[in-house]
Every structure is written in C-alpha cells, then in structure tokens.
C-alpha cells in the first residue's frame, strides 16, 4: 500500500487469493500430505482425518509417521501439503511441491479454511499477534482482558493450543492468536479482525534467509485485516508493514507507544495508559481533543521488577493487547480488570530466589538478542551476571552487547558454539569477565553455569538467564533450559545460604 500513513485514516485495498494456494478438489477427494508430526502436525491430522480422502504423514524423527524420508513422497498423488513450522521453505519437499503446483499451507491456513460456525452462523473472529518478542505475554494479556469482558476466549497458536483445534470449537467467542513468522509464511487467506506486529528485530535468519524476508513474513499478519492494524510507534519497520498491507475497506492503522499518544494511538500520560483511538465515535467532534483512561501503572504493579518498576516492554505489551481488545469492542473497565488479573507464564523475567544477597532471575524465553536486550535493560548499571548462549540461529550480537554493556558485571557463556556471543563480547566488552562453560557434559551444564555465576556475583547483583539464543543445542526447549536453571539455583541453598523464593 503506497502513500502516507495518516493517523485515524482507513488503510485501503483488498487482495484476492493467489491461484497457486487454492485447493482444487473438494475435501472429500483431497489427498493431503502432512509434513512434520509435532504438536501442530498431529492436530492437523486429527482435523483432516474425518474430512479428507487420505492423510499421509512424513517425519524422519517420528516413528509413527507413514513416511520417514520425504524424498520417497510421490507428489503426483498429493493435492495439498500442510507444513509444520519446522519445515523451512527451502526444504526439498516444499520446493518440489511448489514446482509441481501443489499448494503448501501452514496449520494456520488450514485452520482458517476449516473454521466451524457458531450457533448464529458466524465464525469466531481472530485477534492476531506476531513480533520478534513479547508475543506470548501480549496474547495472554489479551486473553485475560477478553475474559474480563465476559467472553469465552482462548490463547492459541504459537502459545500452545494449535489454531486448528480452536478453529473447530463452535463455543469460542474470539481467538487470541499468537503467530510466528514460520506459521505466517505459508498462510495465504487469513483475515484477522485486528492484527498486531509488536516489533521486528533480526531472528531466525537461517530459516528465512534475510531480515527483509523475515519482516515480510511478519507483515503477512496484516493482510485482509478487517478493523485495525496495530503497530509499534517506536519501530518504524512495523509501521512500514502496515503501509504495505492490503486490508479490508475501513481498517484503521492504530499505533501504540510508551510515550504520549497522538491521534489514533494508545499510549502513556504520566502513569496512566490511555486510548486515543477507540475512545469516541468517529463522528464525535471532540474525539481528537480527548482520551480515555484504560489502566494505571498501579494496575501493572504485580509485573514490576525487583526494583519495583514496571519494565517498559511490559507496558508496551499491555498497550498492544489493549489496542486489539478495543478493536474487538471491549470496554475500558475490562481492559483494567484483565491487566490486573494477568499473571505471566514461566521463564519470563521470573524471580527464582535470592541466595546470599544475589537475585537469580529466569528469562529463558529470551531466545534472541532483542528479548535479551529487553531483559538486561530491566536492571541497574553494573549489576548483572549474565548467563547467555545456545543456538544462535544465524544472529549476531554486536548491537546487543554495545547497547547493554553498562548493565554487565560478568558473563557466563553456555552452548555448544559460544563464538557468536564471545566474539561480540571481545569486541565491545573486553573488560567484562567472561567464563565459558564446557558443553561436554550436557546434563550438568546449567549447574556449572549457575555455580560460575555465583562466584562472579556480589550481594545486590542479579544472575540473569537471558540466553539470546535458542535452546535446542543442549535442551529440548527453552522451558527445559529454564527448569534446569531453577533447579540449579535451588541447589545453591545450603545451611549457610539466605534463600528467599
């Protein structure tokens, strides 16, 4: 979409579906190949088995898959491929499918196509969220707000419950959908009631090939948006993605900012979260001179850090969640109640314990540089012993180290390949002590990391697990990595230790 993005103005245009993505036979005749038997893949099989003519699964790691080697699949016998997020567009099977003219869908695209009508004949609207960081917090905040409004809502997608499972539930009023760039890549026809891109920073470049390709997949969430495209005023790339989107007639561009909001934005005035987008009717002559209070920092006090201050990124997530809820028609009272009752999940800036005057904080979900920067920024100068490292996914860390150098007392590096972080630290933080943990004994890596961190910290410091990397080199998931950190911290508590949980 070209031209200037004007606050409070509609975003125009509606695209049609590309023929290459259309299933050309009725479901009762469709022969479907499901690539990947993870959580979403198995949900796809469950959804398609009673609908499609045949469902064949391929997964080298799953013993119950119909086919182990994708090279053995005869695509001439397949009408549709549904690809799990782990299958990159460059994989041989998906390249061959596209060359053969076989549509490739994500589980999200399948969910959109299979939506089950509610009692009134309509389908539950989707409020969709993506971004490099903050997706899960925002979608769970949104779900809390929707529930406070008396709606039967579910947080689905990348957050846990597969989208296709929820899309088949006629009892849901609205879906809060967390979407990764992987899921969006092969999503072709979704039309969210409102959609948000929280931020865009380098991540998963090994999967996407470039930052532009990664951002482009994020931006797909805005396509065909019906009511609002929510963007981050502080992140120009998200605004650009809105400008480029083709949406339903009348959809509005809505910004969120942790500063004072302009027209058609949600933001902060002193310690109050306010709405200048959905606060009055479009024909109200006073709408541009007024705002509506949604909540205060006191309503977010339970999300404050150890210093009692609510982190800036938490405020931003709350504003994004509020914008999506308001686009759905939720009133200000429910926004406040939902934010008050929201409790974050595990492994997100979670205080584990204080041992001998040193706080131990688990943010294992900080799986990229952008998230780690937000976590480090929550602490005071020179007070952090940073536990970092893992699978870099093609990322670089120079900007992360440069921007957060002042927070560091020391660094403990884990991971099979610590060089990307070690190199950035050597270039930009040569005076910061760095300890590398030998990756040889994977089972004791976190115990040794926590022990090393303890030796580097002094009372008043924080030992922060914010790896800036994925976990799969040594752990099955970021949650397993966080659990190992928590267990290692609890093991520190001895007769002479001061432990505060």
C-alpha atoms as one frame of an Amber mdcrd trajectory, in Angstrom:
protein
   0.000   0.000   0.000   1.618   3.252  -1.046   1.211   6.788   0.220   1.425
   8.374   3.645   0.023   6.546   6.650  -2.401   9.033   8.177  -3.463   8.631
  11.801  -7.134   7.739  12.194  -7.480   7.105   8.461  -8.507   3.800   6.929
  -5.956   1.543   5.296  -7.298   0.639   1.885  -7.275  -2.302  -0.504  -8.229
  -5.983  -0.542  -6.184  -8.690  -2.271  -7.541 -11.876  -3.804  -6.150 -15.322
  -3.123  -3.389 -16.444  -5.476  -4.488 -19.433  -7.535  -1.327 -21.303  -6.593
  -2.524 -21.590  -2.993  -6.046 -22.857  -3.692  -7.054 -26.463  -3.026  -8.535
 -27.556  -6.344 -10.624 -30.525  -5.202 -13.376 -30.912  -2.570 -12.204 -32.041
   0.869 -13.846 -35.425   0.402 -11.499 -36.039  -2.538  -8.392 -34.325  -1.145
  -5.188 -36.294  -0.680  -3.175 -34.413   1.934   0.454 -34.757   2.957   1.258
 -33.531   6.476   4.937 -32.596   6.788   6.012 -32.857  10.411   4.396 -34.645
  13.347   4.957 -32.199  16.143   2.095 -30.711  18.169   0.630 -28.766  15.250
   1.157 -31.622  12.783  -0.763 -34.063  14.949  -3.566 -31.513  15.356  -3.697
 -31.213  11.572  -4.004 -34.999  11.214  -6.830 -35.056  13.765  -8.672 -32.279
  11.929  -8.254 -33.765   8.447  -8.803 -37.464   9.075 -12.621 -37.206   9.078
 -12.643 -34.692   6.208 -10.028 -35.601   3.600  -9.909 -38.617   1.303  -6.480
 -39.542   2.635  -3.897 -38.147   5.048  -0.250 -39.191   4.762   2.385 -38.060
   7.245   6.123 -37.576   6.746   8.617 -37.064   9.551  12.060 -38.614   9.886
  12.026 -38.284  13.682   8.525 -39.639  14.378   8.346 -43.463  14.482   4.613
 -43.437  13.730   4.912 -41.331  10.557   3.723 -43.005   7.355   6.892 -41.935
   5.535  10.289 -41.252   7.078  12.154 -39.957   4.033  10.485 -37.049   2.235
  12.384 -37.981  -0.923  10.138 -41.007  -1.190   6.923 -38.962  -1.500   5.231
 -39.045  -4.909   3.768 -35.546  -5.209   1.668 -36.561  -8.203  -0.580 -38.353
  -5.696  -0.916 -35.286  -3.413  -3.417 -32.402  -3.654  -2.203 -30.386  -0.646
   0.816 -30.198   1.646   0.347 -28.879   5.182   3.776 -27.973   6.549   4.725
 -27.763  10.209   6.702 -24.661  11.296   9.974 -26.570  11.426   9.936 -27.141
   7.664  11.728 -24.229   6.011  10.587 -23.020   2.570  13.954 -24.152   1.202
  13.418 -27.805   2.185  13.495 -30.140  -0.804   9.944 -31.395  -0.286   8.350
 -27.941  -0.162  10.382 -26.670  -3.101   9.318 -29.701  -5.117   5.677 -29.228
  -4.118   5.647 -25.626  -5.308   7.359 -26.584  -8.565   4.729 -29.299  -9.082
   1.898 -26.836  -8.473   0.834 -28.480  -5.214  -0.436 -25.872  -2.709   1.539
 -25.610   0.532  -0.356 -24.425   3.609   0.526 -23.797   7.217  -1.564 -25.239
  10.016  -2.882 -21.676  10.455  -4.084 -21.532   6.835  -5.807 -24.890   7.311
  -7.446 -23.599  10.479  -8.769 -20.556   8.641 -10.182 -22.735   5.869 -11.852
 -25.141   8.331 -13.388 -22.595  10.741 -16.519 -24.043  12.386 -19.503 -21.651
  12.544 -21.000 -20.718  15.882 -24.698 -21.062  16.679 -25.521 -17.822  14.837
 -23.738 -18.999  11.684 -20.737 -16.684  12.056 -17.165 -17.737  12.806 -15.283
 -16.552  15.881 -13.106 -13.556  14.946  -9.323 -13.751  15.269  -7.186 -11.181
  17.054  -3.709 -11.992  15.788  -0.304 -11.097  17.225   3.231 -11.504  15.952
   6.612  -9.898  16.602  10.148 -10.871  17.439   9.457 -10.565  21.157   6.541
 -10.174  23.538   4.067 -12.317  21.587   3.197 -14.742  24.347   2.910 -12.089
  27.049   0.705  -9.952  24.817  -1.579 -12.773  23.698  -2.034 -13.895  27.306
  -2.719 -10.306  28.421  -5.261 -10.055  25.604  -6.940 -13.285  26.665  -7.146
 -12.034  30.241  -8.790  -8.817  29.031 -11.260 -10.691  26.821 -12.162 -12.985
  29.708 -12.697  -9.974  31.971 -15.176  -8.741  29.357 -17.162 -11.963  29.812
 -16.072 -13.514  26.535 -15.188 -17.171  26.027 -11.706 -16.625  24.608  -8.697
 -18.862  24.049  -4.993 -18.114  23.632  -3.905 -20.298  20.737  -1.220 -20.805
  18.120   2.437 -20.488  18.942   1.441 -20.144  22.608   0.246 -23.732  22.953
  -3.136 -24.952  21.696  -2.956 -25.435  17.912  -5.017 -22.915  15.976  -6.781
 -25.636  14.006  -8.035 -27.222  17.229  -9.524 -23.939  18.416 -10.943 -23.057
  14.990 -13.092 -26.191  15.118 -14.617 -25.229  18.503 -18.006 -23.526  17.923
 -18.257 -22.428  21.563 -15.448 -19.871  21.422 -16.402 -16.196  21.124 -12.995
 -14.977  19.968  -9.478 -16.344  19.385  -6.315 -14.608  20.603  -3.822 -15.993
  18.100  -0.047 -15.894  18.563   1.702 -16.418  15.245   5.368 -16.933  14.443
   6.990 -15.926  11.171   7.222 -19.647  10.365   3.464 -20.047  10.683   2.752
 -16.930   8.656   4.980 -17.838   5.721   2.547 -20.394   4.305  -0.619 -18.576
   5.481  -2.448 -17.181   2.458  -6.051 -16.197   3.217  -6.373 -15.411   6.942
  -8.384 -12.268   7.635  -7.949 -11.224  11.254 -10.421  -8.852  12.824  -7.385
  -6.974  14.153  -3.685  -7.778  13.900  -0.524  -6.514  15.584   3.194  -6.651
  14.851   4.876  -5.807  18.149   8.425  -5.353  16.862  10.847  -6.679  14.269
  14.482  -7.482  15.040  16.895  -9.973  13.457  15.871 -13.545  14.298  15.538
 -16.904  12.543  17.614 -15.589   9.646  18.832 -19.132   8.975  15.200 -20.125
   8.218  14.124 -17.004   6.300  17.390 -16.137   4.568  17.329 -12.394   5.263
  15.893  -9.766   7.603  13.671  -8.419   4.821  12.210 -11.875   4.183  11.660
 -12.373   7.910   9.938  -8.995   8.244   7.853  -9.680   5.153   6.507 -12.864
   6.694   5.673 -10.983   9.882   3.794  -8.416   7.813   1.539 -11.083   6.314
  -0.478 -10.899   9.522  -1.923  -7.547   8.380  -3.230  -8.879   5.054  -7.027
  -8.668   4.844  -7.289  -7.181   8.375 -10.868  -6.090   8.961 -10.862  -3.462
  11.716  -7.337  -2.499  12.808  -3.633  -2.911  12.030  -1.813  -2.288  15.313
   1.822  -1.175  15.032   4.637  -0.069  17.328   5.294   3.675  17.019   8.879
   3.101  18.209   9.562   0.521  15.490   9.407   2.115  12.039   9.523  -1.262
  10.339   6.150  -2.239  11.823   4.599   0.970  10.509   6.098   0.252   7.092
   4.494  -3.196   7.122   1.114  -1.553   7.738   1.701   0.827   4.831   2.399
  -2.119   2.538  -0.565  -4.246   3.629  -3.707  -4.864   1.601  -6.597  -4.876
   4.030 -10.363  -4.751   4.155 -12.030  -1.434   3.411 -12.230   0.711   6.540
  -9.455  -0.980   8.519  -7.511   1.587  10.568  -3.843   1.986  11.399  -3.558
   2.098  15.206  -0.260   2.859  16.930   0.883   2.097  20.454   3.616   3.982
  22.264   5.052   4.164  25.773   5.092   7.950  25.303   2.231  10.386  24.939
  -0.104   9.149  22.200  -1.047  11.078  19.092  -4.413  10.651  17.393  -5.328
   7.025  16.618  -2.828   5.765  19.169  -2.739   4.222  22.630  -0.017   5.428
  24.962   1.019   6.733  28.361   0.393  10.079  30.018   2.324  10.260  33.295
   1.442   6.891  34.863  -1.827   6.322  33.001  -2.417   4.084  29.967  -4.793
   5.957  27.667  -6.712   5.356  24.450  -6.932   7.997  21.713  -8.113   5.586
  19.038 -11.290   3.827  20.177 -12.394   6.263  22.898 -15.131   8.059  20.957
 -17.357   7.645  17.930 -15.782   8.595  14.588 -18.241  11.473  14.171 -17.683
  12.887  17.679 -16.195  16.379  17.162 -14.336  16.121  20.494 -12.576  12.820
  19.739  -9.292  14.470  18.708  -9.152  16.536  21.903  -9.865  13.726  24.353
  -8.631  10.361  25.582  -9.940   7.534  27.757  -8.124   6.060  30.725  -7.605
   2.319  30.427  -5.353   1.499  33.385  -2.549   2.866  35.521   0.919   1.648
  36.394  -0.576   0.595  39.733  -2.699  -1.930  37.819   0.561  -3.411  36.476
   2.443  -3.290  39.788   2.428  -7.091  40.084   4.531  -7.191  36.897   7.247
  -4.887  38.251  10.855  -5.951  38.538  12.817  -6.338  41.740  13.268  -2.543
  41.833   9.503  -2.007  41.857   9.469  -0.504  38.341   7.265  -1.947  35.612
   9.598  -2.662  32.638   8.966  -0.579  29.540   8.439  -3.646  27.349   5.698
  -4.877  29.706   3.885  -1.537  29.352   4.219  -1.783  25.565   2.777  -5.300
  25.555  -0.145  -4.141  27.695  -0.907  -1.307  25.273  -0.788  -3.638  22.269
  -3.121  -6.100  23.989  -5.456  -3.260  24.905  -5.492  -1.987  21.316  -6.543
  -5.383  19.973  -9.202  -5.776  22.649 -10.568  -2.307  21.951 -10.692  -3.121
  18.230 -12.931  -6.032  19.207 -15.203  -3.651  21.155 -14.064  -4.387  24.721
 -14.728  -1.571  27.180 -12.119   0.219  29.290 -13.267  -1.446  32.510 -12.442
  -4.908  31.152  -9.017  -3.713  29.981  -8.176  -2.593  33.513  -9.567  -5.752
  35.136  -7.828  -8.002  32.632  -4.438  -6.371  33.157  -4.855  -6.509  36.925
  -5.607 -10.223  36.853  -2.961 -11.196  34.298  -0.131 -13.374  35.572   2.810
 -14.160  33.277   3.804 -17.710  32.446   7.024 -19.370  33.499  10.521 -18.427
  32.296   9.774 -14.746  31.626  11.738 -12.424  33.920  10.763 -14.740  36.779
  12.488 -14.190  40.117  13.608 -17.635  41.249  15.302 -16.899  44.565  17.710
 -14.656  46.399  20.760 -16.539  47.642  23.281 -14.743  49.862  22.025 -11.362
  48.697  22.143 -12.209  44.971  18.897 -12.403  42.984  18.508 -15.185  40.411
  16.132 -14.414  37.524  14.925 -16.835  34.847  14.178 -15.366  31.423  14.911
 -18.487  29.399  12.243 -17.359  26.922  14.645 -14.602  25.791  15.675 -16.673
  22.784  17.063 -13.825  20.661  19.089 -10.641  21.024  16.071  -8.333  21.081
  14.486 -10.193  24.003  17.771 -10.390  25.902  18.262  -6.646  25.466  14.841
  -6.009  26.994  15.653  -8.287  29.926  19.078  -6.734  30.582  17.556  -3.273
  30.345  15.364  -4.054  33.342  18.358  -3.958  35.725  20.668  -1.259  37.011
  24.180  -0.458  35.827  26.922  -2.982  36.560  24.613  -5.318  38.463  24.082
  -8.292  36.124  25.957 -11.545  35.825  24.545 -12.636  32.507  24.090 -16.335
  31.658  23.820 -16.475  27.870  24.385 -18.618  24.802  22.923 -21.516  22.867
  21.834 -21.891  19.246  22.388 -18.506  17.557  20.180 -19.222  14.503  22.408
 -17.075  12.301  22.094 -13.992  14.511  24.827 -11.551  15.510  25.150  -9.904
  18.917  27.272  -6.780  18.465  24.395  -4.350  18.919  23.106  -6.277  21.939
  26.478  -6.113  23.702  27.046  -2.462  22.749  23.634  -1.362  23.983  23.679
  -3.315  27.258  27.379  -3.160  28.179  26.678  -0.820  31.091  24.485  -3.435
  32.792  27.140  -6.164  32.889  29.338  -7.201  35.798  30.284 -10.517  34.165
  29.100 -13.082  31.622  28.798 -16.863  31.775  28.574 -18.446  28.321  26.828
 -21.754  27.714  26.115 -23.512  24.427  27.854 -25.814  22.004  29.042 -22.844
  19.919  29.643 -19.797  22.121  31.698 -17.965  19.480  29.000 -15.569  18.174
  28.477 -14.120  21.662  32.110 -14.494  22.708  33.235 -12.549  19.644  30.805
  -9.694  20.294  31.912  -9.523  23.939  35.589  -9.483  22.953  34.966  -6.634
  20.501  32.736  -4.440  22.631  33.193  -5.505  26.272  36.846  -6.551  26.608
  36.953  -5.561  30.281  33.928  -7.635  31.306  34.932 -11.015  32.800  33.683
 -13.928  30.675  33.533 -17.574  31.784  32.851 -20.293  29.224  31.116 -23.435
  30.447  32.442 -26.603  28.816  29.487 -28.065  26.882  30.830 -31.608  27.122
  28.531 -32.865  29.892  25.152 -31.532  28.785  23.366 -32.831  31.870  25.354
 -30.601  34.232  25.757 -27.524  32.028  23.309 -25.354  33.944  24.575 -26.441
  37.347  28.090 -25.440  36.340  26.845 -22.184  34.804  24.984 -21.184  37.971
  27.986 -22.130  40.111  30.249 -19.962  37.946  27.770 -17.078  38.091  27.608
 -17.320  41.872  31.369 -16.925  42.060  31.218 -13.740  39.961  28.284 -12.033
  41.702  28.302  -9.835  44.789  25.398  -9.003  47.118  22.952  -6.725  45.333
  23.671  -8.275  41.926  21.325 -10.286  39.715  22.269 -13.519  37.975  20.121
 -13.349  34.856  19.449 -16.244  32.494  18.563 -14.434  29.250  20.319 -16.583
  26.655  19.673 -14.528  23.483  19.737 -17.900  21.709  17.535 -20.909  21.107
  17.912 -23.906  23.398  17.991 -26.882  21.058  21.769 -27.365  21.096  21.649
 -28.635  24.699  17.998 -28.640  25.842  14.746 -29.866  24.352  13.107 -26.450
  24.795  13.534 -23.051  26.402  11.253 -24.323  29.180  13.590 -27.247  29.914
  16.511 -24.832  29.960  14.673 -22.585  32.412  13.705 -25.530  34.578  17.366
 -26.578  34.726  18.322 -23.065  35.818  15.646 -23.030  38.522  16.771 -26.440
  39.812  20.404 -25.333  39.886  19.536 -22.180  41.822  17.548 -24.146  44.377
  20.523 -26.476  44.773  22.586 -23.479  45.942  20.534 -23.185  49.116  22.645
 -24.688  51.893  22.801 -24.238  55.664  24.785 -21.025  55.324  22.736 -19.533
  52.488  19.986 -16.979  52.648  17.240 -18.239  50.336  14.205 -16.135  49.525
  11.791 -17.618  46.993
